[in-house]
PDB file of C-alpha atoms and ligand atoms in Angstrom:
ATOM      1  CA  MET A   1      -1.536   0.255  26.842  1.00 95.00           C
ATOM      2  CA  HIS A   2      -0.822  -3.029  25.502  1.00 95.00           C
ATOM      3  CA  TYR A   3      -3.299  -5.808  24.845  1.00 97.00           C
ATOM      4  CA  GLN A   4      -2.690  -9.373  24.272  1.00 96.00           C
ATOM      5  CA  PHE A   5      -4.856 -11.364  21.595  1.00 97.00           C
ATOM      6  CA  GLU A   6      -5.063 -14.971  20.746  1.00 98.00           C
ATOM      7  CA  THR A   7      -3.944 -16.581  17.665  1.00 98.00           C
ATOM      8  CA  ILE A   8      -7.400 -18.047  16.370  1.00 98.00           C
ATOM      9  CA  GLY A   9      -6.140 -19.668  13.302  1.00 98.00           C
ATOM     10  CA  THR A  10      -3.074 -20.081  10.694  1.00 98.00           C
ATOM     11  CA  ILE A  11      -3.178 -19.404   7.131  1.00 98.00           C
ATOM     12  CA  HIS A  12      -1.829 -22.611   5.187  1.00 98.00           C
ATOM     13  CA  SER A  13      -0.821 -20.104   2.052  1.00 98.00           C
ATOM     14  CA  CYS A  14       0.340 -20.535  -1.483  1.00 97.00           C
ATOM     15  CA  PHE A  15       2.845 -17.841  -1.039  1.00 98.00           C
ATOM     16  CA  LYS A  16       6.050 -19.135   0.987  1.00 97.00           C
ATOM     17  CA  GLU A  17       8.074 -16.052   0.824  1.00 97.00           C
ATOM     18  CA  LYS A  18       7.013 -12.564   0.742  1.00 96.00           C
ATOM     19  CA  PHE A  19       8.458 -11.968  -2.603  1.00 96.00           C
ATOM     20  CA  GLY A  20       5.930 -11.997  -5.275  1.00 95.00           C
ATOM     21  CA  ILE A  21       2.673 -11.722  -2.635  1.00 97.00           C
ATOM     22  CA  PRO A  22       0.257  -9.038  -4.773  1.00 96.00           C
ATOM     23  CA  ARG A  23      -0.047  -5.566  -2.284  1.00 94.00           C
ATOM     24  CA  GLN A  24      -4.003  -6.025  -1.831  1.00 96.00           C
ATOM     25  CA  PRO A  25      -6.159  -8.986  -1.572  1.00 97.00           C
ATOM     26  CA  GLY A  26      -8.396  -9.977  -4.919  1.00 96.00           C
ATOM     27  CA  LEU A  27      -5.494  -8.485  -7.690  1.00 96.00           C
ATOM     28  CA  ALA A  28      -4.930 -12.657  -7.653  1.00 97.00           C
ATOM     29  CA  THR A  29      -7.995 -14.214  -7.675  1.00 97.00           C
ATOM     30  CA  GLU A  30      -5.983 -18.038  -7.619  1.00 97.00           C
ATOM     31  CA  ALA A  31      -3.782 -16.713  -4.915  1.00 98.00           C
ATOM     32  CA  GLU A  32      -5.686 -19.894  -2.851  1.00 97.00           C
ATOM     33  CA  ALA A  33      -4.761 -20.692   1.129  1.00 98.00           C
ATOM     34  CA  THR A  34      -6.280 -22.443   3.845  1.00 98.00           C
ATOM     35  CA  LEU A  35      -7.215 -20.889   7.268  1.00 98.00           C
ATOM     36  CA  GLU A  36      -6.966 -23.837  10.000  1.00 98.00           C
ATOM     37  CA  LEU A  37      -8.642 -22.804  13.031  1.00 98.00           C
ATOM     38  CA  LEU A  38      -6.554 -23.820  16.353  1.00 98.00           C
ATOM     39  CA  PRO A  39      -7.636 -25.070  19.048  1.00 98.00           C
ATOM     40  CA  PRO A  40      -9.485 -24.316  21.385  1.00 98.00           C
ATOM     41  CA  TYR A  41     -11.106 -21.985  18.480  1.00 98.00           C
ATOM     42  CA  ASN A  42     -11.306 -25.029  16.724  1.00 97.00           C
ATOM     43  CA  GLN A  43     -15.075 -26.192  17.036  1.00 97.00           C
ATOM     44  CA  PRO A  44     -17.184 -25.867  14.249  1.00 96.00           C
ATOM     45  CA  ASP A  45     -20.286 -24.524  16.014  1.00 96.00           C
ATOM     46  CA  THR A  46     -18.114 -21.167  15.800  1.00 96.00           C
ATOM     47  CA  LEU A  47     -18.403 -22.118  11.722  1.00 96.00           C
ATOM     48  CA  GLN A  48     -22.391 -22.297  11.407  1.00 96.00           C
ATOM     49  CA  GLY A  49     -23.527 -19.906   9.240  1.00 96.00           C
ATOM     50  CA  LEU A  50     -20.867 -18.652   7.613  1.00 96.00           C
ATOM     51  CA  GLU A  51     -21.451 -20.830   4.273  1.00 94.00           C
ATOM     52  CA  GLY A  52     -23.644 -17.843   3.720  1.00 96.00           C
ATOM     53  CA  TYR A  53     -20.901 -15.760   2.870  1.00 98.00           C
ATOM     54  CA  SER A  54     -19.346 -15.469  -0.795  1.00 98.00           C
ATOM     55  CA  HIS A  55     -16.310 -13.275   1.371  1.00 98.00           C
ATOM     56  CA  LEU A  56     -14.595 -13.041   4.525  1.00 98.00           C
ATOM     57  CA  TRP A  57     -12.373 -10.288   6.747  1.00 98.00           C
ATOM     58  CA  ILE A  58      -9.460 -11.604   7.739  1.00 98.00           C
ATOM     59  CA  SER A  59      -7.930 -10.024  11.102  1.00 98.00           C
ATOM     60  CA  PHE A  60      -4.115 -10.628  11.099  1.00 98.00           C
ATOM     61  CA  VAL A  61      -0.425 -10.684  12.039  1.00 98.00           C
ATOM     62  CA  PHE A  62       2.338  -9.266   9.828  1.00 98.00           C
ATOM     63  CA  HIS A  63       4.024 -11.911  11.485  1.00 98.00           C
ATOM     64  CA  GLN A  64       7.588 -11.353   9.533  1.00 97.00           C
ATOM     65  CA  ASN A  65       7.086  -7.631  10.156  1.00 94.00           C
ATOM     66  CA  ILE A  66       7.234  -8.217  14.355  1.00 91.00           C
ATOM     67  CA  ASN A  67      10.251  -6.325  14.184  1.00 91.00           C
ATOM     68  CA  THR A  68      10.374  -4.004  11.406  1.00 94.00           C
ATOM     69  CA  PRO A  69      10.456  -0.775  12.829  1.00 96.00           C
ATOM     70  CA  TRP A  70       7.967   1.616  11.043  1.00 97.00           C
ATOM     71  CA  ARG A  71       8.136   5.145  10.215  1.00 97.00           C
ATOM     72  CA  PRO A  72       5.566   8.343   9.990  1.00 98.00           C
ATOM     73  CA  MET A  73       5.828   8.068   6.139  1.00 98.00           C
ATOM     74  CA  VAL A  74       6.434   5.719   3.738  1.00 97.00           C
ATOM     75  CA  ARG A  75       6.922   5.352   0.048  1.00 94.00           C
ATOM     76  CA  PRO A  76       3.618   3.433  -1.173  1.00 92.00           C
ATOM     77  CA  PRO A  77       5.050   1.521  -4.576  1.00 87.00           C
ATOM     78  CA  ARG A  78       1.591   2.827  -6.692  1.00 88.00           C
ATOM     79  CA  LEU A  79       3.553   6.424  -6.126  1.00 90.00           C
ATOM     80  CA  GLY A  80       6.098   4.609  -8.055  1.00 85.00           C
ATOM     81  CA  GLY A  81       8.701   4.335  -4.477  1.00 83.00           C
ATOM     82  CA  ASN A  82      10.181   7.905  -4.534  1.00 86.00           C
ATOM     83  CA  LYS A  83       6.626   9.969  -3.170  1.00 94.00           C
ATOM     84  CA  LYS A  84       6.308   9.946   0.702  1.00 97.00           C
ATOM     85  CA  VAL A  85       2.763   9.687   2.367  1.00 98.00           C
ATOM     86  CA  GLY A  86       1.834   9.129   6.157  1.00 98.00           C
ATOM     87  CA  VAL A  87       1.746   5.574   6.949  1.00 98.00           C
ATOM     88  CA  PHE A  88      -1.935   5.629   7.883  1.00 98.00           C
ATOM     89  CA  ALA A  89      -2.902   6.728   4.777  1.00 97.00           C
ATOM     90  CA  THR A  90      -1.326   3.659   3.173  1.00 97.00           C
ATOM     91  CA  ARG A  91      -1.945  -0.112   3.479  1.00 97.00           C
ATOM     92  CA  SER A  92       1.780  -0.804   4.155  1.00 96.00           C
ATOM     93  CA  PRO A  93       2.661  -3.901   5.775  1.00 96.00           C
ATOM     94  CA  VAL A  94       5.080  -1.671   7.999  1.00 96.00           C
ATOM     95  CA  ARG A  95       2.393  -0.150  10.661  1.00 97.00           C
ATOM     96  CA  PRO A  96       2.605   0.785  14.322  1.00 97.00           C
ATOM     97  CA  ASN A  97       1.537  -1.982  15.080  1.00 97.00           C
ATOM     98  CA  PRO A  98       1.736  -5.190  12.292  1.00 97.00           C
ATOM     99  CA  LEU A  99      -2.437  -5.971  12.413  1.00 98.00           C
ATOM    100  CA  GLY A 100      -3.623  -6.745   9.137  1.00 98.00           C
ATOM    101  CA  LEU A 101      -7.295  -6.852   7.327  1.00 98.00           C
ATOM    102  CA  SER A 102      -7.614  -8.549   4.073  1.00 98.00           C
ATOM    103  CA  VAL A 103     -10.997  -9.165   2.826  1.00 98.00           C
ATOM    104  CA  VAL A 104     -10.836 -12.314   0.469  1.00 98.00           C
ATOM    105  CA  GLU A 105     -13.347 -14.782  -1.056  1.00 98.00           C
ATOM    106  CA  LEU A 106     -14.310 -17.907   0.459  1.00 98.00           C
ATOM    107  CA  VAL A 107     -14.803 -21.005  -2.125  1.00 98.00           C
ATOM    108  CA  GLY A 108     -15.846 -23.255   0.472  1.00 96.00           C
ATOM    109  CA  PHE A 109     -14.820 -24.795   3.966  1.00 92.00           C
ATOM    110  CA  ASP A 110     -14.578 -28.460   5.703  1.00 95.00           C
ATOM    111  CA  ARG A 111     -17.180 -27.371   9.048  1.00 93.00           C
ATOM    112  CA  SER A 112     -15.906 -30.435  11.060  1.00 94.00           C
ATOM    113  CA  ALA A 113     -12.320 -30.157  10.173  1.00 96.00           C
ATOM    114  CA  CYS A 114     -12.487 -26.145  11.150  1.00 97.00           C
ATOM    115  CA  ARG A 115     -10.884 -25.356   7.728  1.00 98.00           C
ATOM    116  CA  LEU A 116     -11.650 -22.535   5.114  1.00 98.00           C
ATOM    117  CA  HIS A 117     -10.929 -22.179   1.503  1.00 98.00           C
ATOM    118  CA  LEU A 118     -10.287 -19.048   0.544  1.00 98.00           C
ATOM    119  CA  LYS A 119      -9.105 -17.431  -2.985  1.00 98.00           C
ATOM    120  CA  GLY A 120      -7.992 -14.020  -3.699  1.00 98.00           C
ATOM    121  CA  VAL A 121      -5.132 -13.871  -1.137  1.00 98.00           C
ATOM    122  CA  ASP A 122      -1.957 -11.439  -0.104  1.00 98.00           C
ATOM    123  CA  LEU A 123      -0.892 -13.413   2.972  1.00 98.00           C
ATOM    124  CA  LEU A 124       2.405 -15.253   3.577  1.00 98.00           C
ATOM    125  CA  ASP A 125       1.820 -19.075   4.184  1.00 98.00           C
ATOM    126  CA  GLY A 126       2.153 -19.042   8.382  1.00 98.00           C
ATOM    127  CA  THR A 127       0.538 -15.753   8.565  1.00 98.00           C
ATOM    128  CA  PRO A 128      -1.370 -16.020  12.359  1.00 98.00           C
ATOM    129  CA  VAL A 129      -5.147 -14.924  12.002  1.00 98.00           C
ATOM    130  CA  LEU A 130      -6.844 -13.376  14.585  1.00 98.00           C
ATOM    131  CA  ASP A 131     -10.456 -12.920  13.708  1.00 98.00           C
ATOM    132  CA  ILE A 132     -12.856 -13.662  10.857  1.00 98.00           C
ATOM    133  CA  LYS A 133     -15.673 -11.630  10.395  1.00 98.00           C
ATOM    134  CA  PRO A 134     -18.237 -11.532   7.545  1.00 98.00           C
ATOM    135  CA  TYR A 135     -18.448  -9.331   4.617  1.00 98.00           C
ATOM    136  CA  LEU A 136     -21.476  -6.929   4.338  1.00 98.00           C
ATOM    137  CA  PRO A 137     -22.116  -5.539   0.835  1.00 98.00           C
ATOM    138  CA  TYR A 138     -24.796  -3.450   2.844  1.00 98.00           C
ATOM    139  CA  VAL A 139     -22.112  -1.751   4.910  1.00 97.00           C
ATOM    140  CA  ASP A 140     -18.835  -2.727   2.949  1.00 98.00           C
ATOM    141  CA  ALA A 141     -19.389  -2.066  -0.506  1.00 97.00           C
ATOM    142  CA  ILE A 142     -19.325   1.974  -0.460  1.00 96.00           C
ATOM    143  CA  ALA A 143     -19.340   2.737  -4.430  1.00 94.00           C
ATOM    144  CA  ASP A 144     -19.071   6.352  -4.117  1.00 95.00           C
ATOM    145  CA  ALA A 145     -16.000   6.125  -1.916  1.00 96.00           C
ATOM    146  CA  LYS A 146     -12.705   8.200  -2.365  1.00 97.00           C
ATOM    147  CA  GLY A 147      -9.565   6.175  -3.029  1.00 96.00           C
ATOM    148  CA  GLY A 148      -6.720   9.029  -2.332  1.00 96.00           C
ATOM    149  CA  PHE A 149      -3.888   8.268  -4.369  1.00 94.00           C
ATOM    150  CA  ALA A 150      -5.177   4.739  -5.433  1.00 94.00           C
ATOM    151  CA  PRO A 151      -9.002   5.171  -6.835  1.00 93.00           C
ATOM    152  CA  HIS A 152      -9.046   2.078  -8.734  1.00 90.00           C
ATOM    153  CA  ALA A 153      -6.761  -1.263  -9.530  1.00 86.00           C
ATOM    154  CA  PRO A 154      -3.494  -0.852 -10.584  1.00 82.00           C
ATOM    155  CA  GLU A 155      -3.286  -0.853 -14.222  1.00 79.00           C
ATOM    156  CA  GLN A 156      -3.355  -4.247 -15.981  1.00 73.00           C
ATOM    157  CA  SER A 157       0.356  -3.954 -16.967  1.00 80.00           C
ATOM    158  CA  GLU A 158       1.052  -5.545 -20.400  1.00 89.00           C
ATOM    159  CA  ILE A 159       3.754  -7.600 -19.428  1.00 93.00           C
ATOM    160  CA  GLU A 160       3.621 -10.550 -21.685  1.00 96.00           C
ATOM    161  CA  VAL A 161       4.263 -14.133 -19.672  1.00 97.00           C
ATOM    162  CA  ILE A 162       5.564 -16.981 -21.865  1.00 98.00           C
ATOM    163  CA  PHE A 163       6.111 -20.284 -20.095  1.00 98.00           C
ATOM    164  CA  GLU A 164       9.118 -22.046 -22.073  1.00 98.00           C
ATOM    165  CA  ALA A 165       7.840 -26.043 -23.025  1.00 97.00           C
ATOM    166  CA  LEU A 166      10.394 -27.218 -20.651  1.00 97.00           C
ATOM    167  CA  ALA A 167       9.284 -25.383 -17.311  1.00 97.00           C
ATOM    168  CA  GLN A 168       5.725 -25.965 -18.973  1.00 97.00           C
ATOM    169  CA  GLN A 169       6.308 -29.900 -18.986  1.00 97.00           C
ATOM    170  CA  GLN A 170       8.087 -29.228 -14.968  1.00 96.00           C
ATOM    171  CA  LEU A 171       5.005 -27.256 -13.636  1.00 96.00           C
ATOM    172  CA  ALA A 172       2.609 -30.501 -15.145  1.00 96.00           C
ATOM    173  CA  GLU A 173       3.724 -32.541 -13.370  1.00 95.00           C
ATOM    174  CA  ILE A 174       4.162 -31.132  -9.989  1.00 94.00           C
ATOM    175  CA  SER A 175       0.837 -29.703 -10.626  1.00 91.00           C
ATOM    176  CA  GLY A 176      -1.392 -32.006  -9.307  1.00 88.00           C
ATOM    177  CA  GLY A 177      -3.585 -32.199 -11.917  1.00 91.00           C
ATOM    178  CA  LYS A 178      -4.161 -28.352 -11.223  1.00 94.00           C
ATOM    179  CA  LEU A 179      -2.170 -27.377 -14.436  1.00 95.00           C
ATOM    180  CA  PRO A 180      -4.228 -24.553 -16.077  1.00 96.00           C
ATOM    181  CA  GLN A 181      -4.912 -22.795 -12.541  1.00 96.00           C
ATOM    182  CA  MET A 182      -1.544 -22.943 -11.374  1.00 97.00           C
ATOM    183  CA  MET A 183      -0.848 -21.533 -14.961  1.00 97.00           C
ATOM    184  CA  ARG A 184      -3.446 -18.462 -14.128  1.00 97.00           C
ATOM    185  CA  LEU A 185      -1.941 -17.730 -11.367  1.00 98.00           C
ATOM    186  CA  ILE A 186       1.634 -17.426 -12.437  1.00 98.00           C
ATOM    187  CA  GLN A 187       0.112 -15.779 -15.029  1.00 97.00           C
ATOM    188  CA  GLN A 188      -1.561 -13.233 -12.668  1.00 96.00           C
ATOM    189  CA  LEU A 189       1.225 -13.060 -10.104  1.00 97.00           C
ATOM    190  CA  LEU A 190       3.778 -12.034 -13.461  1.00 96.00           C
ATOM    191  CA  GLN A 191       1.637  -9.475 -14.531  1.00 95.00           C
ATOM    192  CA  LEU A 192       1.370  -7.473 -11.583  1.00 93.00           C
ATOM    193  CA  ASP A 193       4.998  -7.084 -11.798  1.00 89.00           C
ATOM    194  CA  PRO A 194       6.196  -7.945  -8.241  1.00 89.00           C
ATOM    195  CA  ARG A 195       9.882  -6.466  -8.767  1.00 83.00           C
ATOM    196  CA  PRO A 196      10.416  -3.535  -6.536  1.00 76.00           C
ATOM    197  CA  ALA A 197       8.391   0.185  -7.826  1.00 67.00           C
ATOM    198  CA  TYR A 198      11.985   1.695  -9.175  1.00 63.00           C
ATOM    199  CA  MET A 199      12.845  -1.255 -11.840  1.00 65.00           C
ATOM    200  CA  ASN A 200       9.596  -1.070 -13.348  1.00 61.00           C
ATOM    201  CA  ASN A 201      11.557   1.540 -15.787  1.00 61.00           C
ATOM    202  CA  LYS A 202      14.769   0.116 -15.899  1.00 60.00           C
ATOM    203  CA  PRO A 203      14.268  -2.228 -18.985  1.00 59.00           C
ATOM    204  CA  GLN A 204      17.234  -4.359 -18.608  1.00 66.00           C
ATOM    205  CA  GLN A 205      17.218  -8.404 -18.619  1.00 62.00           C
ATOM    206  CA  ARG A 206      16.966  -9.928 -15.331  1.00 88.00           C
ATOM    207  CA  GLU A 207      16.465 -13.190 -13.909  1.00 94.00           C
ATOM    208  CA  PHE A 208      14.021 -13.807 -10.695  1.00 95.00           C
ATOM    209  CA  GLY A 209      12.856 -16.308  -8.724  1.00 96.00           C
ATOM    210  CA  MET A 210       9.610 -16.739  -6.341  1.00 96.00           C
ATOM    211  CA  HIS A 211       8.569 -19.722  -3.988  1.00 97.00           C
ATOM    212  CA  LEU A 212       4.882 -20.410  -5.087  1.00 97.00           C
ATOM    213  CA  HIS A 213       2.778 -23.295  -3.352  1.00 95.00           C
ATOM    214  CA  ASN A 214       5.498 -26.734  -3.626  1.00 93.00           C
ATOM    215  CA  PHE A 215       7.839 -25.433  -6.297  1.00 96.00           C
ATOM    216  CA  ASN A 216      10.385 -22.608  -7.468  1.00 97.00           C
ATOM    217  CA  LEU A 217       9.681 -20.892 -10.402  1.00 97.00           C
ATOM    218  CA  ARG A 218      11.885 -18.798 -12.518  1.00 97.00           C
ATOM    219  CA  TRP A 219      11.416 -16.995 -14.924  1.00 97.00           C
ATOM    220  CA  ARG A 220      13.592 -13.887 -16.931  1.00 95.00           C
ATOM    221  CA  MET A 221      12.300 -10.477 -18.021  1.00 92.00           C
ATOM    222  CA  GLU A 222      13.003  -8.444 -21.023  1.00 91.00           C
ATOM    223  CA  GLY A 223      11.295  -5.474 -21.326  1.00 88.00           C
ATOM    224  CA  LYS A 224       7.578  -6.442 -21.166  1.00 90.00           C
ATOM    225  CA  ARG A 225       8.016  -9.932 -21.424  1.00 94.00           C
ATOM    226  CA  ALA A 226       8.257 -12.535 -18.755  1.00 96.00           C
ATOM    227  CA  THR A 227       9.554 -16.260 -19.804  1.00 97.00           C
ATOM    228  CA  ILE A 228       9.514 -18.317 -17.302  1.00 98.00           C
ATOM    229  CA  PHE A 229      12.165 -21.027 -17.922  1.00 98.00           C
ATOM    230  CA  GLU A 230      12.167 -23.843 -14.827  1.00 97.00           C
ATOM    231  CA  ILE A 231      10.219 -24.762 -12.353  1.00 97.00           C
ATOM    232  CA  LYS A 232      11.414 -26.684  -9.447  1.00 96.00           C
ATOM    233  CA  GLN A 233       9.768 -28.733  -7.344  1.00 94.00           C
ATOM    234  CA  VAL A 234      10.602 -27.925  -3.519  1.00 93.00           C
ATOM    235  CA  ALA A 235      10.832 -30.708  -1.281  1.00 81.00           C
ATOM    236  CA  VAL A 236       8.000 -29.483   1.435  1.00 68.00           C
TER     237      VAL A 236
HETATM  238  N1  SAM B   1      -4.815  -6.180   2.706  1.00 81.39           N
HETATM  239  C1  SAM B   1      -3.819  -5.714   4.127  1.00 81.39           C
HETATM  240  C2  SAM B   1      -4.225  -5.023   4.810  1.00 81.39           C
HETATM  241  O1  SAM B   1      -4.136  -3.986   4.349  1.00 81.39           O
HETATM  242  O2  SAM B   1      -3.862  -4.850   5.777  1.00 81.39           O
HETATM  243  C3  SAM B   1      -1.923  -6.659   3.629  1.00 81.39           C
HETATM  244  C4  SAM B   1      -1.654  -5.119   2.647  1.00 81.39           C
HETATM  245  S1  SAM B   1      -0.085  -5.339   2.383  1.00 81.39           S
HETATM  246  C5  SAM B   1       0.585  -4.135   1.868  1.00 81.39           C
HETATM  247  C6  SAM B   1       0.257  -7.130   1.708  1.00 81.39           C
HETATM  248  C7  SAM B   1       1.627  -7.254   1.541  1.00 81.39           C
HETATM  249  O3  SAM B   1       1.989  -8.070   3.309  1.00 81.39           O
HETATM  250  C8  SAM B   1       1.489  -8.698   0.951  1.00 81.39           C
HETATM  251  O4  SAM B   1       2.135  -8.079  -0.389  1.00 81.39           O
HETATM  252  C9  SAM B   1       2.821  -9.094   1.497  1.00 81.39           C
HETATM  253  O5  SAM B   1       4.292  -8.665   1.193  1.00 81.39           O
HETATM  254  C10 SAM B   1       3.477  -8.670   3.257  1.00 81.39           C
HETATM  255  N2  SAM B   1       2.334  -9.622   3.483  1.00 81.39           N
HETATM  256  C11 SAM B   1       1.675 -10.176   3.349  1.00 81.39           C
HETATM  257  N3  SAM B   1       1.446 -11.686   4.180  1.00 81.39           N
HETATM  258  C12 SAM B   1       2.456 -11.038   5.626  1.00 81.39           C
HETATM  259  C13 SAM B   1       3.127 -11.414   6.988  1.00 81.39           C
HETATM  260  N4  SAM B   1       2.458 -12.859   7.237  1.00 81.39           N
HETATM  261  N5  SAM B   1       4.289 -10.738   7.206  1.00 81.39           N
HETATM  262  C14 SAM B   1       4.785  -9.757   6.967  1.00 81.39           C
HETATM  263  N6  SAM B   1       4.312  -9.367   6.081  1.00 81.39           N
HETATM  264  C15 SAM B   1       3.559 -10.088   5.187  1.00 81.39           C
END
């Protein structure tokens, strides 16, 4: 059976590529996005009353996985990337239908422009949105729920994040007065260690890059230390 859905909105996110996006929402509280409603759904009436909620469920399409074949079993990074479990027992981004669901913080919105300002996202820039629903703590927050092989947030890694002076200066010049927030976001993302799971225990020094907001970030990993050595503006 096939069903057709309409995209009701688009995510404009700080994440311009998949590498570096947290594996779940809420893990990088400074990860910002704007959800822009599209015609004919961009009617301010549709948002009437939304200001009463602090969090939203966003249903979306993994648009960059559309052609990635799904497998009945996957290797969750949480299990070190080598143990297999069933695809329905994970939040693998590759699944039979590329439908995602994330709970995100609603930090503000412009009703007339039909744009919602979100934080704590795990969504790639350009992600199509299929639905928005308010998060209802009395039904959605189940304190004694069992969390399978992911019963709690990933251990806060002891990765030390260091900005070389030049990189911090480069960020200050392009962050539009939001240097502290940008530094906090970068700190949060690197402490989540975006490297593939198999690299975690290989302490060799490596250089990595990530396209965030309007800049490319480059850092060196040496053991548990991440040193940011270059931040370059990307022509939009
Ligand atoms: N919370 C959602 C869920 O459970 O349905 C997503 C979980 S999934 C593990 C999150 C990952 O999906 C991100 O780390 C990123 O790599 C990937 N991702 C985010 N937006 C995407 C998109 N539009 N297309 C493909 N992959 C995407």
